[in-house]
Amino acid sequence: MAPVQERSRCFNFSAGPAMLPDLVLDKIVGELGDYDGLGMSILEMGHRDAGGPVQEVLQEATDCVRHILGVPSNYAVIWQQGGAHGQFAAVPLNLLRDKTQADYVDTGVWSRRAMNEARKFCTVRVCAELREEGGRLEVPPVSEWNLSDESAYVHICGNDTISGVEFLEDLDLGDRLLVADFTSTLLSRPVNISRYAALYCSAGKNLGPAGVCLVVVRRDLLDFALPQTPMVLHWKAAAETSPIPSLANTPPVFSIFACGHVLKGLRRSFGDVGTLDNVKRRTQRRASAVYKIIDESNGFYINKVASAVRSQTTICFTFGRDATVQRQWTGSITDTVKPTDLEEGFMREAKQRRMNGLAGHPAFGGIRICLYNGLPDEAVDEVLRLLRDFAVAESGGLEKICNCKVITCLDTCSRSIKAIKEEHPTASPTRSCLEHNLRPMPVL
């Protein structure tokens, strides 16, 4: 089989499973059939072999997590099955101790899914929720949260992939136990781990393929679990296995093996020191380029999220002409809604350009653009072109949409302001992207 880099690949903007870097896929394919010259696949090897290949893979992936995230020594790093949905139940089971309630911040569907699972084990208090101010969705400041001293912990969703709302900074809740679902935002920026009692991240976005969930938890909380906590979700059971953690049951070896390659790829591409500082700059630069077109489309594209909480990895928008469309969520994540004509047209054009996953969640509609780490900058160039071209075709004019290639230009705009005006006399293009001093970052 030819290397991935030599084959024609579409650009995958899916919310998950997300696109993996070509080099990572080549590494996985190259080692999968014969790992380390042993004549066996890593998928065929026993996890109980002390110091054996499987344990080496687990330990190496764990060490990469500790290095990249700067995990303090008083935190355990474990790998568990069940994805984020498993952790929706694991959080209350492992942290309630002798309390009967927990505080949750509602920033969208995934917060509510976590709350629904937690209600099976405790009383859930909504201590804060999204609000609309001046036509923009925002999260109230912590000073306005209705926190209770009787609650075992406070739970947030770091980034909601359906509402497009993200906590862009690490909150300081003092002595309260803060828990975060970081599934779609981990590895997009540095994280102050010490601010959290625990955080979890289901693979399938920035971390690797689906099938495993990463959990980082403070060690002094490992004895807080309820007696009925199932072993497969028990953080202490996973953290204290020997000779390495995460051996309480047969681990999802392939997923962890692939995550290890993604993590090593991050270190190679973005530097062994300050990895996530470099990733953050790239993440912000790419998101800013997309938001710029949305904001300057004269209402053709609509994003209602306040800038202070705009997601940098999952950009959601609708069309101004669809403002009267009413959709009511039934509560089922497997529901589907009928796309509008503009949504269907946008999705059809994206597929014709070999771009996959440029659609809203099936149960909610709209469009979302997911900018996870595995997506190359060339893909962002293409989605910027699509946004510009579709607006021109449907609205008959560029209005204020800039036609320069924001991501990849270095010394000059690919198209001058004059050239844009000659082609589109009614256009009013914005200033050159040179003024933003953008530079390309390395691609995995």
Coordinates of C-alpha atoms in Angstrom, one line a residue:
M1 CA 0.0 0.0 0.0
A2 CA 1.3 3.4 -1.0
P3 CA 2.0 5.8 1.9
V4 CA -0.9 8.0 2.9
Q5 CA 0.9 11.1 1.7
E6 CA 1.1 9.7 -1.8
R7 CA -2.6 8.9 -2.0
S8 CA -5.5 11.3 -2.7
R9 CA -7.0 12.3 0.6
C10 CA -10.1 14.4 1.2
F11 CA -10.1 17.0 4.0
N12 CA -12.1 15.8 7.0
F13 CA -13.7 18.6 9.0
S14 CA -15.9 16.1 10.9
A15 CA -16.6 16.8 14.6
G16 CA -15.3 13.3 15.3
P17 CA -13.8 11.0 14.5
A18 CA -11.5 13.7 13.2
M19 CA -8.8 13.7 10.6
L20 CA -5.5 12.2 11.6
P21 CA -2.2 13.5 10.2
D22 CA -0.8 11.6 7.2
L23 CA 2.5 10.9 9.0
V24 CA 0.7 9.5 11.9
L25 CA -1.4 7.2 9.7
D26 CA 1.8 6.0 7.9
K27 CA 3.5 5.2 11.3
I28 CA 0.4 3.2 12.4
V29 CA 0.2 1.3 9.1
G30 CA 3.9 0.6 9.1
E31 CA 4.0 -0.9 12.6
L32 CA 0.6 -2.5 12.7
G33 CA 1.4 -5.8 11.0
D34 CA 4.8 -6.3 12.6
Y35 CA 5.6 -4.4 15.7
D36 CA 9.2 -3.7 16.4
G37 CA 10.3 -6.7 14.3
L38 CA 8.7 -9.2 16.6
G39 CA 6.6 -10.8 13.8
M40 CA 3.3 -9.9 15.6
S41 CA 0.9 -7.0 15.6
I42 CA 0.7 -5.0 18.8
L43 CA -3.0 -5.9 18.7
E44 CA -2.0 -9.6 19.3
M45 CA 0.2 -9.1 22.3
G46 CA -0.7 -9.6 25.9
H47 CA -1.1 -6.6 28.3
R48 CA 0.0 -8.7 31.3
D49 CA 3.5 -9.2 30.0
A50 CA 5.5 -7.1 32.5
G51 CA 7.7 -4.7 30.6
G52 CA 6.4 -6.1 27.3
P53 CA 5.4 -4.2 24.2
V54 CA 1.9 -3.4 25.2
Q55 CA 2.9 -2.0 28.6
E56 CA 5.7 0.0 26.8
V57 CA 3.1 1.5 24.5
L58 CA 0.8 2.5 27.4
Q59 CA 3.7 3.9 29.4
E60 CA 5.0 5.9 26.5
A61 CA 1.6 7.4 25.7
T62 CA 1.2 8.3 29.4
D63 CA 4.6 9.9 29.6
C64 CA 3.8 12.0 26.5
V65 CA 0.6 13.2 28.1
R66 CA 2.5 14.2 31.3
H67 CA 5.2 16.0 29.3
I68 CA 2.9 17.9 26.8
L69 CA 0.3 18.9 29.4
G70 CA 2.8 19.4 32.2
V71 CA 0.8 17.1 34.6
P72 CA 2.0 17.5 38.2
S73 CA 3.2 14.4 40.0
N74 CA 0.2 14.5 42.4
Y75 CA -2.1 13.7 39.5
A76 CA -2.8 10.2 38.1
V77 CA -3.0 9.7 34.3
I78 CA -5.2 6.8 33.2
W79 CA -6.8 5.4 30.1
Q80 CA -10.4 4.1 30.3
Q81 CA -12.9 2.6 27.8
G82 CA -16.4 4.0 27.3
G83 CA -15.5 7.4 25.9
A84 CA -16.8 10.6 27.4
H85 CA -20.2 9.0 28.0
G86 CA -18.6 6.6 30.3
Q87 CA -17.0 9.4 32.2
F88 CA -20.4 11.2 32.5
A89 CA -21.2 8.4 34.9
A90 CA -17.7 7.9 36.3
V91 CA -17.4 11.5 37.6
P92 CA -20.2 11.3 40.1
L93 CA -19.4 7.7 41.0
N94 CA -15.8 8.6 41.7
L95 CA -16.2 12.0 43.4
L96 CA -19.5 12.1 45.4
R97 CA -18.1 10.5 48.5
D98 CA -20.6 11.3 51.2
K99 CA -22.4 14.1 49.3
T100 CA -25.6 13.8 47.4
Q101 CA -25.5 16.7 44.9
A102 CA -23.2 18.3 42.3
D103 CA -23.1 21.6 40.4
Y104 CA -23.1 21.7 36.6
V105 CA -22.6 24.6 34.2
D106 CA -25.0 24.2 31.2
T107 CA -23.3 25.4 28.1
G108 CA -25.0 23.1 25.6
V109 CA -26.0 19.6 24.7
W110 CA -22.9 17.8 26.1
S111 CA -23.3 19.5 29.5
R112 CA -26.9 18.2 29.5
R113 CA -25.9 14.7 28.5
A114 CA -23.4 14.7 31.4
M115 CA -26.1 16.0 33.7
N116 CA -28.6 13.3 32.6
E117 CA -26.1 10.6 33.6
A118 CA -25.2 12.2 36.9
R119 CA -28.9 12.4 37.9
K120 CA -28.8 8.6 38.1
F121 CA -26.5 9.0 41.1
C122 CA -27.1 12.4 42.7
T123 CA -29.1 15.6 42.6
V124 CA -27.9 17.9 39.8
R125 CA -27.9 21.6 40.4
V126 CA -27.5 23.9 37.3
C127 CA -25.3 26.6 38.9
A128 CA -24.9 28.6 35.6
E129 CA -26.1 28.4 32.0
L130 CA -25.7 30.1 28.7
R131 CA -27.5 33.4 28.3
E132 CA -28.2 35.7 25.4
E133 CA -27.1 39.3 25.8
G134 CA -27.4 41.7 22.9
G135 CA -28.0 38.9 20.5
R136 CA -24.9 37.0 21.6
L137 CA -24.6 33.8 23.6
E138 CA -22.3 34.2 26.7
V139 CA -21.4 32.4 29.9
P140 CA -22.0 34.3 33.1
P141 CA -18.8 35.2 35.0
V142 CA -17.9 32.9 37.9
S143 CA -18.9 35.6 40.4
E144 CA -22.5 35.1 39.2
W145 CA -22.6 31.3 39.5
N146 CA -24.9 29.9 42.0
L147 CA -22.5 27.5 43.6
S148 CA -23.4 25.4 46.6
D149 CA -21.1 24.4 49.5
E150 CA -23.1 21.1 49.7
S151 CA -22.1 20.1 46.2
A152 CA -19.4 17.5 45.8
Y153 CA -17.9 19.1 42.6
V154 CA -18.5 21.6 39.8
H155 CA -18.6 20.3 36.3
I156 CA -18.0 22.1 33.0
C157 CA -17.8 21.1 29.4
G158 CA -14.6 22.8 28.1
N159 CA -15.9 23.0 24.6
D160 CA -19.4 22.2 23.3
T161 CA -19.3 21.1 19.7
I162 CA -22.9 21.9 19.1
S163 CA -23.3 25.4 20.7
G164 CA -19.7 26.4 19.7
V165 CA -19.0 27.7 23.2
E166 CA -15.6 27.2 24.8
F167 CA -13.9 28.1 28.0
L168 CA -10.8 29.8 26.7
E169 CA -9.1 30.1 30.0
D170 CA -8.8 27.8 33.1
L171 CA -11.2 28.9 35.8
D172 CA -10.1 29.4 39.4
L173 CA -12.8 28.1 41.8
G174 CA -10.5 28.1 44.9
D175 CA -11.0 25.0 47.0
R176 CA -14.0 23.7 45.1
L177 CA -13.4 20.6 43.0
L178 CA -13.6 21.6 39.3
V179 CA -14.1 18.8 36.8
A180 CA -13.9 19.4 33.0
D181 CA -14.9 17.5 29.9
F182 CA -12.1 18.5 27.6
T183 CA -13.0 16.0 24.8
S184 CA -13.0 18.6 22.0
T185 CA -10.5 21.1 23.3
L186 CA -7.6 19.3 25.0
L187 CA -4.3 19.7 23.2
S188 CA -5.4 22.9 21.5
R189 CA -3.9 25.1 24.2
P190 CA -1.9 24.9 27.4
V191 CA -3.9 23.8 30.5
N192 CA -3.2 24.7 34.1
I193 CA -3.9 21.2 35.4
S194 CA -3.7 22.3 39.1
R195 CA -6.9 24.2 38.6
Y196 CA -8.8 21.0 38.1
A197 CA -9.8 18.1 40.4
A198 CA -10.1 16.0 37.3
L199 CA -10.4 16.3 33.6
Y200 CA -11.2 13.8 30.9
C201 CA -10.9 13.7 27.1
S202 CA -12.5 11.1 24.8
A203 CA -10.3 10.4 21.9
G204 CA -11.6 11.1 18.4
K205 CA -10.7 14.8 18.2
N206 CA -7.2 16.1 18.9
L207 CA -6.0 13.0 20.8
G208 CA -6.4 10.2 18.3
P209 CA -9.0 7.7 17.1
A210 CA -12.2 6.9 19.1
G211 CA -12.2 4.0 21.5
V212 CA -10.5 5.3 24.7
C213 CA -10.8 8.1 27.2
L214 CA -8.0 9.9 28.9
V215 CA -8.5 10.8 32.6
V216 CA -6.2 13.1 34.7
V217 CA -7.2 13.1 38.3
R218 CA -5.7 14.4 41.6
R219 CA -4.4 11.4 43.6
D220 CA -5.9 12.6 46.9
L221 CA -9.4 12.2 45.4
L222 CA -9.0 8.5 44.5
D223 CA -10.6 7.4 47.7
F224 CA -13.8 9.4 47.1
A225 CA -15.5 6.8 45.0
L226 CA -18.9 5.3 45.9
P227 CA -18.8 1.6 46.9
Q228 CA -21.0 0.6 44.0
T229 CA -18.6 2.1 41.4
P230 CA -18.0 -0.5 38.7
M231 CA -14.4 -1.5 38.3
V232 CA -14.3 -0.5 34.7
L233 CA -15.1 3.1 35.7
H234 CA -13.2 3.1 39.0
W235 CA -10.4 5.7 38.8
K236 CA -8.4 4.3 41.7
A237 CA -8.6 0.7 40.3
A238 CA -7.1 2.0 37.1
A239 CA -4.5 4.3 38.7
E240 CA -3.1 1.7 41.1
T241 CA -2.5 -1.3 38.9
S242 CA 1.1 -2.7 38.7
P243 CA 3.6 -2.4 37.2
I244 CA 1.9 0.5 35.4
P245 CA -1.5 2.1 35.6
S246 CA -4.5 1.3 33.3
L247 CA -4.3 -2.5 33.6
A248 CA -7.4 -3.1 35.6
N249 CA -8.9 -4.7 32.5
T250 CA -7.7 -5.3 29.0
P251 CA -7.0 -1.8 27.7
P252 CA -8.1 -0.7 24.2
V253 CA -4.6 -1.2 22.9
F254 CA -5.1 0.0 19.3
S255 CA -6.6 3.3 20.4
I256 CA -3.8 4.0 22.9
F257 CA -1.2 2.9 20.4
A258 CA -2.5 5.4 17.9
C259 CA -2.9 8.2 20.5
G260 CA 0.8 7.7 21.4
H261 CA 1.7 8.3 17.8
V262 CA -0.4 11.5 17.7
L263 CA 1.2 12.7 20.9
K264 CA 4.7 12.0 19.6
G265 CA 3.8 13.8 16.3
L266 CA 2.8 16.9 18.3
R267 CA 6.1 17.0 20.0
R268 CA 8.0 16.5 16.7
S269 CA 6.0 19.1 14.8
F270 CA 5.5 21.8 17.4
G271 CA 8.6 21.5 19.6
D272 CA 9.5 19.4 22.5
V273 CA 9.3 22.4 24.8
G274 CA 6.3 24.7 24.8
T275 CA 4.4 22.3 22.5
L276 CA 1.0 23.6 23.4
D277 CA 2.0 27.3 23.2
N278 CA 2.8 26.7 19.6
V279 CA -0.3 24.7 19.0
K280 CA -2.4 27.5 20.6
R281 CA -1.0 30.1 18.2
R282 CA -1.8 27.9 15.2
T283 CA -5.3 27.1 16.6
Q284 CA -6.1 30.8 17.2
R285 CA -4.8 31.9 13.8
R286 CA -6.9 29.4 11.9
A287 CA -10.0 30.1 13.9
S288 CA -9.6 33.8 13.5
A289 CA -9.4 33.4 9.7
V290 CA -12.7 31.6 9.6
Y291 CA -14.5 33.9 12.1
K292 CA -13.2 36.9 10.1
I293 CA -15.1 35.8 7.0
I294 CA -18.2 35.0 9.0
D295 CA -18.2 38.4 10.8
E296 CA -17.5 40.3 7.6
S297 CA -20.1 38.6 5.4
N298 CA -22.7 41.3 6.0
G299 CA -25.1 38.9 7.7
F300 CA -24.9 36.1 5.1
Y301 CA -23.2 33.9 7.8
I302 CA -24.3 34.2 11.4
N303 CA -22.4 33.2 14.5
K304 CA -24.1 34.2 17.7
V305 CA -21.4 33.3 20.3
A306 CA -19.7 36.1 22.2
S307 CA -16.0 36.5 21.3
A308 CA -14.9 35.7 24.9
V309 CA -16.3 32.2 24.6
R310 CA -16.1 31.5 20.9
S311 CA -14.9 28.0 20.2
Q312 CA -11.5 27.8 18.6
T313 CA -11.9 24.2 17.4
T314 CA -15.6 23.8 16.5
I315 CA -17.0 26.9 14.7
C316 CA -20.7 26.8 14.3
F317 CA -22.8 29.1 12.1
T318 CA -26.1 29.5 10.4
F319 CA -27.2 31.5 7.4
G320 CA -28.8 34.9 7.8
R321 CA -31.6 34.0 5.3
D322 CA -32.5 31.1 7.6
A323 CA -33.2 33.3 10.5
T324 CA -36.9 32.3 10.7
V325 CA -36.2 28.6 10.7
Q326 CA -37.4 27.1 14.0
R327 CA -36.0 23.8 15.3
Q328 CA -36.8 22.2 18.6
W329 CA -34.5 19.5 20.0
T330 CA -36.4 16.5 21.2
G331 CA -33.6 15.4 23.5
S332 CA -32.4 12.5 21.4
I333 CA -28.9 12.8 20.0
T334 CA -29.8 10.4 17.2
D335 CA -32.6 12.7 15.8
T336 CA -32.2 14.3 12.4
V337 CA -33.6 17.6 11.1
K338 CA -34.2 18.6 7.5
P339 CA -31.5 20.9 6.2
T340 CA -32.4 24.2 4.7
D341 CA -31.8 24.9 1.1
L342 CA -28.7 26.9 1.9
E343 CA -27.4 24.2 4.2
E344 CA -27.9 21.6 1.6
G345 CA -26.2 23.7 -1.0
F346 CA -23.2 24.4 1.2
M347 CA -22.8 20.7 2.1
R348 CA -23.1 19.7 -1.6
E349 CA -20.5 22.2 -2.7
A350 CA -18.1 21.1 0.1
K351 CA -18.4 17.4 -1.0
Q352 CA -17.7 18.4 -4.6
R353 CA -14.5 20.0 -3.4
R354 CA -13.6 16.8 -1.5
M355 CA -14.3 18.3 1.9
N356 CA -16.0 15.9 4.4
G357 CA -18.0 16.7 7.5
L358 CA -18.9 20.3 6.7
A359 CA -22.3 20.0 8.2
G360 CA -24.1 20.8 11.4
H361 CA -25.0 18.1 13.9
P362 CA -27.8 16.0 12.3
A363 CA -30.1 16.8 15.3
F364 CA -29.6 20.5 15.1
G365 CA -28.8 21.7 11.6
G366 CA -26.6 24.7 10.7
I367 CA -23.0 24.2 9.7
R368 CA -19.9 23.7 11.7
I369 CA -16.2 23.8 10.8
C370 CA -14.0 21.7 13.1
L371 CA -10.4 22.7 13.1
Y372 CA -8.7 19.9 15.0
N373 CA -4.9 19.5 15.0
G374 CA -4.8 16.7 12.4
L375 CA -6.4 19.0 9.8
P376 CA -3.6 20.6 7.6
D377 CA -3.4 24.3 7.0
E378 CA -4.2 23.6 3.3
A379 CA -7.6 22.4 4.4
V380 CA -8.3 25.6 6.1
D381 CA -7.3 27.5 2.9
E382 CA -9.9 25.4 1.1
V383 CA -12.7 26.1 3.6
L384 CA -11.9 29.8 3.4
R385 CA -12.3 29.7 -0.3
L386 CA -15.5 27.8 0.0
L387 CA -16.9 30.3 2.5
R388 CA -16.0 33.2 0.1
D389 CA -17.2 31.5 -3.1
F390 CA -20.5 30.3 -1.6
A391 CA -21.3 33.8 -0.2
V392 CA -20.5 35.3 -3.6
A393 CA -22.6 32.8 -5.5
E394 CA -25.6 33.1 -3.2
S395 CA -25.6 36.8 -2.4
G396 CA -24.3 38.2 -5.7
G397 CA -21.5 40.2 -4.1
L398 CA -18.5 40.0 -1.8
E399 CA -19.7 42.8 0.5
K400 CA -16.9 42.9 3.0
I401 CA -15.4 39.4 2.5
C402 CA -11.6 39.6 2.1
N403 CA -10.3 37.5 -0.8
C404 CA -6.7 37.0 0.4
K405 CA -5.5 33.6 1.4
V406 CA -5.2 34.3 5.1
I407 CA -3.5 31.2 6.2
T408 CA -0.7 30.6 3.8
C409 CA 0.3 34.0 2.5
L410 CA 3.8 35.1 3.6
D411 CA 5.1 38.2 1.8
T412 CA 2.2 39.4 -0.3
C413 CA -1.6 38.9 -0.5
S414 CA -2.4 36.3 -3.1
R415 CA -4.8 38.8 -4.6
S416 CA -4.5 42.5 -4.3
I417 CA -7.3 44.8 -3.2
K418 CA -7.3 46.3 -6.7
A419 CA -7.7 42.9 -8.4
I420 CA -10.6 42.0 -6.2
K421 CA -12.4 45.2 -7.0
E422 CA -11.8 44.8 -10.7
E423 CA -13.4 41.3 -10.6
H424 CA -16.2 42.3 -8.2
P425 CA -17.0 46.0 -8.7
T426 CA -19.5 46.0 -5.8
A427 CA -17.0 44.5 -3.3
S428 CA -15.5 46.3 -0.4
P429 CA -12.6 44.0 0.6
T430 CA -10.9 44.4 4.0
R431 CA -7.3 45.2 4.7
S432 CA -4.6 42.8 3.7
C433 CA -3.9 39.8 5.9
L434 CA -0.3 41.1 6.1
E435 CA -1.5 43.6 8.8
H436 CA -2.2 40.6 11.0
N437 CA 1.4 39.4 10.7
L438 CA 0.3 35.8 10.2
R439 CA 2.8 33.1 9.7
P440 CA 2.3 29.4 8.9
M441 CA 3.0 26.8 11.6
P442 CA 4.4 23.3 11.0
V443 CA 1.9 20.6 10.1
L444 CA 2.0 17.2 11.6

